[in-house]
Short mmCIF file of C-alpha atoms and ligand atoms in Angstrom, two decimals:
data_model
loop_
_atom_site.label_atom_id
_atom_site.label_comp_id
_atom_site.label_asym_id
_atom_site.label_seq_id
_atom_site.Cartn_x
_atom_site.Cartn_y
_atom_site.Cartn_z
CA MET A 10 -0.18 26.35 15.44
CA GLU A 11 2.36 27.41 18.09
CA ASN A 12 1.27 24.90 20.75
CA LYS A 13 1.38 21.87 18.57
CA GLN A 14 4.54 19.79 18.63
CA ALA A 15 5.49 17.47 15.80
CA ILE A 16 5.62 18.96 12.31
CA VAL A 17 3.70 17.46 9.40
CA MET A 18 4.11 18.25 5.70
CA SER A 19 2.59 16.86 2.52
CA GLY A 20 1.73 17.84 -1.03
CA ILE A 21 -0.44 16.97 -4.01
CA ARG A 22 0.30 17.70 -7.67
CA PRO A 23 -2.41 19.68 -9.49
CA THR A 24 -2.18 17.48 -12.59
CA GLY A 25 -5.91 16.79 -12.38
CA PHE A 26 -8.74 16.73 -9.88
CA LEU A 27 -8.47 14.64 -6.71
CA HIS A 28 -9.52 10.99 -6.81
CA LEU A 29 -10.29 8.41 -4.16
CA GLY A 30 -6.62 7.38 -3.95
CA ASN A 31 -5.60 10.92 -3.06
CA TYR A 32 -8.43 11.09 -0.54
CA PHE A 33 -7.78 7.82 1.28
CA GLY A 34 -3.99 7.83 0.83
CA ALA A 35 -3.44 11.43 1.83
CA VAL A 36 -6.26 13.91 2.50
CA ARG A 37 -8.09 11.77 5.07
CA ASN A 38 -4.92 11.74 7.14
CA TYR A 39 -4.40 15.48 6.70
CA VAL A 40 -7.83 16.09 8.19
CA ARG A 41 -7.13 13.86 11.18
CA MET A 42 -3.65 15.26 11.75
CA GLN A 43 -4.69 18.93 11.72
CA GLU A 44 -5.99 18.67 15.30
CA GLU A 45 -2.81 17.33 16.86
CA TYR A 46 0.11 18.52 14.78
CA SER A 47 1.61 21.60 13.22
CA CYS A 48 0.67 21.02 9.58
CA TYR A 49 1.89 22.31 6.21
CA PHE A 50 -0.07 21.09 3.20
CA MET A 51 0.47 22.36 -0.31
CA VAL A 52 -0.42 22.06 -3.96
CA ALA A 53 2.79 21.11 -5.80
CA ASP A 54 2.46 23.23 -8.94
CA TRP A 55 6.22 23.18 -9.66
CA HIS A 56 6.26 19.39 -9.56
CA SER A 57 3.43 19.23 -12.07
CA LEU A 58 5.56 21.13 -14.62
CA THR A 59 7.87 18.11 -14.89
CA THR A 60 5.12 16.19 -16.69
CA HIS A 61 2.57 18.86 -17.67
CA PRO A 62 4.46 21.79 -19.25
CA ASP A 63 1.24 23.15 -20.78
CA THR A 64 -0.21 25.39 -18.08
CA ALA A 65 -3.60 26.09 -19.70
CA THR A 66 -5.51 24.13 -17.03
CA LEU A 67 -3.12 24.72 -14.14
CA LYS A 68 -5.00 27.61 -12.48
CA ASP A 69 -8.24 25.72 -12.55
CA HIS A 70 -6.65 22.57 -11.14
CA VAL A 71 -4.80 24.39 -8.36
CA LYS A 72 -8.05 26.00 -7.23
CA ARG A 73 -10.03 22.78 -7.50
CA VAL A 74 -7.44 20.81 -5.52
CA LEU A 75 -7.40 23.47 -2.79
CA ALA A 76 -11.21 23.53 -2.74
CA GLU A 77 -11.37 19.73 -2.56
CA ASN A 78 -8.97 19.66 0.38
CA ILE A 79 -11.15 22.15 2.24
CA ALA A 80 -14.37 20.37 1.25
CA SER A 81 -12.88 17.15 2.66
CA GLY A 82 -12.57 18.80 6.06
CA LEU A 83 -9.23 20.58 6.04
CA ASP A 84 -9.45 23.86 7.95
CA PRO A 85 -7.15 26.57 6.53
CA GLU A 86 -7.27 28.31 9.93
CA LYS A 87 -5.72 25.26 11.61
CA VAL A 88 -3.08 24.41 9.01
CA ALA A 89 -0.89 26.20 6.48
CA LEU A 90 -2.57 25.40 3.15
CA TYR A 91 -0.57 26.91 0.31
CA CYS A 92 0.70 26.73 -3.20
CA GLN A 93 4.31 25.53 -3.67
CA SER A 94 5.33 28.37 -6.02
CA HIS A 95 4.23 30.95 -3.42
CA VAL A 96 7.08 29.79 -1.19
CA PRO A 97 10.24 30.66 -3.14
CA GLU A 98 12.45 29.52 -0.24
CA THR A 99 11.67 26.02 -1.50
CA ALA A 100 13.72 26.72 -4.63
CA GLU A 101 16.76 27.84 -2.66
CA LEU A 102 16.78 24.72 -0.54
CA TYR A 103 16.21 22.60 -3.67
CA LEU A 104 19.33 24.17 -5.16
CA TYR A 105 21.50 23.30 -2.15
CA LEU A 106 20.12 19.76 -2.01
CA ASN A 107 20.81 19.29 -5.72
CA MET A 108 24.54 19.57 -4.93
CA MET A 109 24.15 16.55 -2.65
CA ALA A 110 22.05 14.34 -4.90
CA TYR A 111 23.85 12.06 -7.31
CA LYS A 112 22.86 11.29 -10.86
CA GLY A 113 23.16 7.54 -10.29
CA GLU A 114 20.76 7.38 -7.36
CA LEU A 115 18.27 9.70 -9.07
CA GLU A 116 18.25 7.61 -12.22
CA LYS A 117 17.41 4.51 -10.19
CA THR A 118 14.22 6.00 -8.76
CA VAL A 119 11.17 3.97 -9.79
CA SER A 120 9.03 7.05 -10.52
CA PHE A 121 11.78 8.48 -12.76
CA LYS A 122 12.08 5.26 -14.75
CA GLU A 123 8.30 5.15 -15.13
CA LYS A 124 8.22 8.75 -16.42
CA VAL A 125 11.03 8.05 -18.88
CA ARG A 126 8.89 5.25 -20.23
CA LEU A 127 5.77 7.43 -20.40
CA GLN A 128 7.37 10.57 -21.88
CA PRO A 129 10.56 9.58 -23.74
CA ASP A 130 10.60 12.93 -25.57
CA ASN A 131 10.61 15.00 -22.42
CA VAL A 132 13.15 13.52 -20.00
CA ASN A 133 13.92 16.89 -18.43
CA ALA A 134 16.27 17.61 -15.52
CA GLY A 135 13.30 18.50 -13.33
CA LEU A 136 12.03 14.97 -13.73
CA LEU A 137 15.38 13.57 -12.64
CA THR A 138 15.57 15.81 -9.57
CA TYR A 139 11.87 15.45 -8.71
CA PRO A 140 12.66 13.66 -5.40
CA VAL A 141 15.11 16.45 -4.49
CA LEU A 142 12.37 19.07 -4.86
CA GLN A 143 10.03 16.88 -2.82
CA THR A 144 12.70 16.63 -0.12
CA ALA A 145 13.03 20.42 -0.12
CA ASP A 146 9.24 20.75 0.36
CA ILE A 147 9.34 18.48 3.37
CA ILE A 148 12.50 19.51 5.20
CA LEU A 149 11.85 23.21 4.55
CA HIS A 150 9.59 22.96 7.60
CA ARG A 151 11.79 20.39 9.37
CA ALA A 152 8.85 18.00 9.22
CA SER A 153 8.96 14.51 10.75
CA TYR A 154 5.69 13.06 9.45
CA VAL A 155 4.54 12.98 5.85
CA PRO A 156 1.02 11.62 5.26
CA VAL A 157 1.15 9.95 1.83
CA GLY A 158 -0.02 6.84 0.01
CA LYS A 159 2.10 3.76 -0.57
CA ASP A 160 3.38 5.00 -3.95
CA GLN A 161 5.43 7.70 -2.18
CA GLU A 162 7.45 5.34 0.02
CA GLN A 163 10.59 5.51 -2.10
CA HIS A 164 10.48 9.31 -2.29
CA LEU A 165 10.38 9.40 1.49
CA GLU A 166 13.33 7.06 1.73
CA MET A 167 15.24 9.44 -0.54
CA ALA A 168 14.16 12.42 1.56
CA ARG A 169 15.73 10.71 4.59
CA THR A 170 18.90 10.06 2.62
CA PHE A 171 19.22 13.70 1.51
CA ALA A 172 18.35 15.09 4.95
CA ASN A 173 20.93 12.82 6.59
CA ARG A 174 23.51 13.73 3.99
CA PHE A 175 23.00 17.42 4.69
CA ASN A 176 23.18 16.84 8.45
CA HIS A 177 26.33 14.81 8.11
CA ARG A 178 28.04 17.36 5.90
CA TYR A 179 26.96 20.64 7.49
CA GLY A 180 25.44 19.94 10.92
CA GLU A 181 22.26 18.51 12.44
CA ILE A 182 19.38 20.63 11.21
CA PHE A 183 16.84 18.23 9.82
CA PRO A 184 14.84 15.44 11.49
CA GLU A 185 14.33 12.28 9.42
CA PRO A 186 10.93 12.48 7.69
CA TYR A 187 8.75 9.38 7.64
CA ALA A 188 5.70 8.45 5.57
CA PHE A 189 2.66 8.39 7.83
CA ASN A 190 -0.72 6.72 7.94
CA PHE A 191 -2.83 6.53 11.11
CA GLY A 192 -1.90 3.27 12.82
CA GLU A 193 -2.01 1.26 9.60
CA GLU A 194 0.03 0.35 6.58
CA LEU A 195 0.29 2.97 3.85
CA VAL A 196 -2.76 2.91 1.58
CA LYS A 197 -2.93 1.96 -2.08
CA VAL A 198 -6.35 2.48 -3.63
CA PRO A 199 -6.67 0.24 -6.71
CA SER A 200 -8.13 1.35 -10.02
CA LEU A 201 -11.49 -0.03 -11.14
CA ASP A 202 -10.03 -1.97 -14.07
CA GLY A 203 -8.02 -4.19 -11.74
CA ALA A 204 -4.75 -2.88 -13.19
CA GLY A 205 -2.58 -0.82 -10.84
CA LYS A 206 -3.58 2.13 -8.68
CA MET A 207 -6.02 4.95 -9.24
CA SER A 208 -4.17 7.86 -10.76
CA LYS A 209 -4.96 11.46 -11.74
CA SER A 210 -4.03 11.37 -15.37
CA GLU A 211 -4.06 7.71 -16.52
CA ASN A 212 -7.12 5.53 -17.28
CA GLN A 213 -9.77 8.06 -16.24
CA LEU A 214 -12.68 5.65 -16.56
CA ALA A 215 -11.12 3.39 -13.93
CA THR A 216 -10.60 6.27 -11.50
CA LEU A 217 -13.26 7.77 -9.24
CA TYR A 218 -12.79 11.52 -8.86
CA LEU A 219 -14.22 13.63 -6.06
CA ALA A 220 -15.62 15.80 -8.90
CA ASP A 221 -17.52 12.96 -10.66
CA ASP A 222 -21.29 13.35 -10.82
CA ASP A 223 -23.58 10.63 -9.48
CA GLU A 224 -24.32 9.05 -12.86
CA LEU A 225 -20.66 8.91 -13.81
CA ILE A 226 -19.79 7.27 -10.49
CA ARG A 227 -22.47 4.62 -11.07
CA LYS A 228 -21.30 4.06 -14.62
CA LYS A 229 -17.65 3.62 -13.63
CA VAL A 230 -18.40 1.28 -10.73
CA MET A 231 -20.75 -0.89 -12.83
CA LYS A 232 -17.97 -1.27 -15.41
CA ALA A 233 -15.48 -2.69 -12.89
CA LYS A 234 -14.14 -6.05 -13.95
CA THR A 235 -15.75 -9.16 -12.41
CA ASP A 236 -16.28 -12.80 -13.45
CA SER A 237 -18.93 -15.46 -13.00
CA GLY A 238 -18.06 -15.91 -9.32
CA PRO A 239 -16.24 -18.55 -7.27
CA THR A 240 -17.14 -22.21 -7.70
CA GLU A 241 -15.42 -23.53 -4.55
CA PRO A 242 -16.39 -22.25 -1.07
CA ASN A 243 -13.79 -20.00 0.59
CA SER A 244 -11.72 -19.57 -2.58
CA PRO A 245 -8.98 -16.95 -2.69
CA LYS A 246 -10.12 -13.78 -4.47
CA PRO A 247 -8.60 -12.77 -7.81
CA ASP A 248 -6.99 -9.30 -7.62
CA TYR A 249 -9.78 -7.49 -9.47
CA ILE A 250 -12.39 -8.94 -7.07
CA GLU A 251 -10.27 -8.16 -4.01
CA ASN A 252 -10.09 -4.60 -5.34
CA ILE A 253 -13.87 -4.27 -5.33
CA PHE A 254 -13.96 -5.48 -1.73
CA LEU A 255 -11.17 -3.08 -0.89
CA LEU A 256 -13.14 -0.14 -2.33
CA MET A 257 -16.20 -1.30 -0.44
CA ARG A 258 -14.24 -1.35 2.83
CA LEU A 259 -13.47 2.33 2.30
CA VAL A 260 -17.04 3.56 2.00
CA SER A 261 -19.61 0.90 2.96
CA GLU A 262 -21.13 -0.15 6.29
CA LYS A 263 -19.53 -3.10 8.12
CA GLU A 264 -22.70 -5.23 7.81
CA VAL A 265 -22.84 -4.69 4.07
CA ILE A 266 -19.24 -5.80 3.63
CA ALA A 267 -19.80 -8.84 5.88
CA LYS A 268 -22.83 -9.85 3.79
CA PHE A 269 -20.89 -9.82 0.52
CA GLU A 270 -17.90 -11.60 2.14
CA ALA A 271 -20.27 -14.35 3.30
CA ASP A 272 -21.91 -14.53 -0.15
CA TYR A 273 -18.47 -14.81 -1.74
CA ASN A 274 -17.35 -17.55 0.60
CA GLY A 275 -20.63 -19.41 0.08
CA CYS A 276 -20.42 -19.04 -3.73
CA THR A 277 -23.75 -17.18 -3.85
CA ILE A 278 -22.33 -13.76 -4.61
CA ARG A 279 -23.99 -11.64 -7.33
CA TYR A 280 -21.44 -9.13 -8.50
CA GLY A 281 -24.12 -7.00 -10.19
CA ASP A 282 -25.77 -6.45 -6.79
CA MET A 283 -22.44 -5.86 -5.11
CA LYS A 284 -21.47 -3.20 -7.65
CA LYS A 285 -24.88 -1.52 -7.36
CA GLN A 286 -24.43 -1.32 -3.60
CA LEU A 287 -20.86 -0.05 -3.97
CA ALA A 288 -22.00 2.57 -6.50
CA GLU A 289 -24.67 3.89 -4.13
CA ASP A 290 -22.22 3.99 -1.21
CA MET A 291 -19.69 5.83 -3.38
CA VAL A 292 -22.32 8.36 -4.45
CA ARG A 293 -23.27 8.90 -0.79
CA PHE A 294 -19.61 9.45 0.06
CA ILE A 295 -18.53 11.61 -2.89
CA SER A 296 -21.54 13.82 -3.64
CA PRO A 297 -21.42 16.05 -0.51
CA ILE A 298 -17.67 16.65 -1.01
CA ARG A 299 -18.25 17.48 -4.69
CA ALA A 300 -21.01 19.98 -3.88
CA LYS A 301 -18.95 21.70 -1.18
CA ALA A 302 -15.85 21.82 -3.38
CA THR A 303 -17.78 23.45 -6.22
CA ASP A 304 -19.07 26.20 -3.91
CA ILE A 305 -15.62 26.82 -2.48
CA LYS A 306 -13.96 26.86 -5.89
CA ASN A 307 -16.35 29.52 -7.13
CA ASP A 308 -15.48 31.79 -4.22
CA HIS A 309 -12.33 33.32 -5.71
CA LYS A 310 -11.91 35.91 -2.98
CA TYR A 311 -11.97 33.24 -0.28
CA LEU A 312 -9.47 30.99 -2.09
CA GLN A 313 -7.11 33.88 -2.67
CA ASP A 314 -7.27 34.66 1.01
CA VAL A 315 -6.56 31.01 1.90
CA MET A 316 -3.55 30.93 -0.43
CA GLU A 317 -2.14 34.22 0.87
CA LYS A 318 -2.51 33.26 4.51
CA GLY A 319 -1.14 29.78 3.86
CA ALA A 320 1.90 31.12 2.02
CA ALA A 321 2.59 33.63 4.80
CA LYS A 322 2.58 30.84 7.43
CA ALA A 323 4.73 28.58 5.24
CA ARG A 324 7.26 31.31 4.43
CA LYS A 325 7.63 32.19 8.09
CA SER A 326 8.65 28.62 8.88
CA ALA A 327 10.76 28.33 5.71
CA GLN A 328 12.74 31.47 6.48
CA VAL A 329 13.70 30.17 9.92
CA THR A 330 14.96 26.94 8.36
CA LEU A 331 16.88 28.70 5.62
CA ALA A 332 18.64 30.98 8.09
CA LEU A 333 19.83 27.83 9.89
CA VAL A 334 20.82 26.22 6.59
CA ARG A 335 22.84 29.19 5.36
CA GLU A 336 24.61 29.48 8.68
CA ALA A 337 25.40 25.76 8.79
CA MET A 338 26.74 25.90 5.24
CA GLY A 339 28.89 28.94 5.96
CA LEU A 340 26.97 31.14 3.55
CA ASN A 341 26.55 33.92 6.10
CA TYR A 342 29.17 36.50 5.16
CA TYR A 343 28.45 39.25 7.69
P1 TYM B 429 0.38 12.85 -6.05
O1 TYM B 429 -0.11 14.18 -6.47
O2 TYM B 429 0.61 11.81 -7.10
O3 TYM B 429 -0.61 12.23 -5.01
C1 TYM B 429 -1.04 12.96 -3.88
C2 TYM B 429 -1.20 12.03 -2.68
O4 TYM B 429 -2.15 10.99 -3.00
C3 TYM B 429 -1.55 9.71 -2.76
N1 TYM B 429 -2.07 8.76 -3.75
C4 TYM B 429 -2.59 7.56 -3.45
N2 TYM B 429 -2.76 6.94 -2.26
C5 TYM B 429 -3.35 5.73 -2.29
N3 TYM B 429 -3.79 5.12 -3.42
C6 TYM B 429 -3.64 5.70 -4.63
N4 TYM B 429 -4.11 5.12 -5.72
C7 TYM B 429 -3.00 6.98 -4.68
N5 TYM B 429 -2.69 7.84 -5.69
C8 TYM B 429 -2.12 8.92 -5.10
C9 TYM B 429 -0.06 9.93 -2.92
O5 TYM B 429 0.68 8.94 -2.25
C10 TYM B 429 0.11 11.31 -2.31
O6 TYM B 429 0.18 11.22 -0.91
N6 TYM B 429 5.23 13.70 -5.27
C11 TYM B 429 3.91 13.83 -4.70
C12 TYM B 429 3.54 15.26 -4.38
C13 TYM B 429 4.46 15.96 -3.45
C14 TYM B 429 4.67 15.69 -2.08
C15 TYM B 429 5.59 16.65 -1.61
C16 TYM B 429 4.17 14.70 -1.21
C17 TYM B 429 5.23 17.04 -3.77
N7 TYM B 429 5.91 17.45 -2.65
C18 TYM B 429 6.03 16.65 -0.29
C19 TYM B 429 4.62 14.71 0.11
C20 TYM B 429 5.53 15.68 0.55
C21 TYM B 429 2.90 13.29 -5.70
O7 TYM B 429 3.15 13.25 -6.85
O8 TYM B 429 1.69 12.99 -5.16
#
């Protein structure tokens, strides 16, 4: 890790197993970035407590998410792969940053407003300061690049605000962190029901998980919403049809996509055939990752070793940052 220059950090909540959105929005970039950058990737178990206070499935999910990251090609020897709660320095930085984050700006956050709507009986302070904790995760390693999907754009904007506020008040310690996707716009993988994005805990039948078995993948894809097809050549695509094309672009061969584009434009498209093709391409893509992830997850000794080594690497970097932070803040008394 020592020779690599720019620092990269990202995280995933263990509120469920990984889905295609997590893969194409985040993990695919992690795997590409591990060769060129100094990378810190973690499972955000503290963040998940803001919405999932019941921890009965947490252990299982943390392990599965770690295993799925590794099965997708992440090499724990090349990166620091760890669990958020194993790096307590995060909590100290979170505390300092909380003194610089204002109630008004936190209440305006889109994700906060959405959570208030979804869980009106549990609008806890952790939910309000969620973006502060996320900022602590990122700037703890003084990271500049944060591979994430499009839904995290606002959190990254807030991370820049908090980092700049700290720098302005106490001295230049933190670079501005930016959301990152290789040479393209940030990704948003749509759900199969044409409504919104794929997500870990909502509408599970419209979400393709890396843990889904072949039959379930086929069933979910075949259920995706379609219609009787275009009647005018070269018509614009309704959102739910565009979504199917978008999913196909993620996993299918170029020629296959071109064929269905041409069929669509010529009004000869058969959505049943298109979905069958998409289902088979999804199965081909997901099944090897699922098999590998299951093997890794069952190897408890190996996962424990990954977590311990990852936490040691992350804490080493975190402790350097916190020494700088305490000094800048004047909290060094001797
Ligand atoms: P989370 O757990 O919701 O999602 C993990 C990653 O997957 C991306 N993602 C998607 N990308 C494209 N299309 C989708 N449908 C889709 N759904 C999810 C997310 O953008 C994210 O990159 N707050 C974060 C976790 C976090 C974090 C961090 C991220 C905690 N600390 C520090 C970056 C840096 C979250 O809830 O992600």
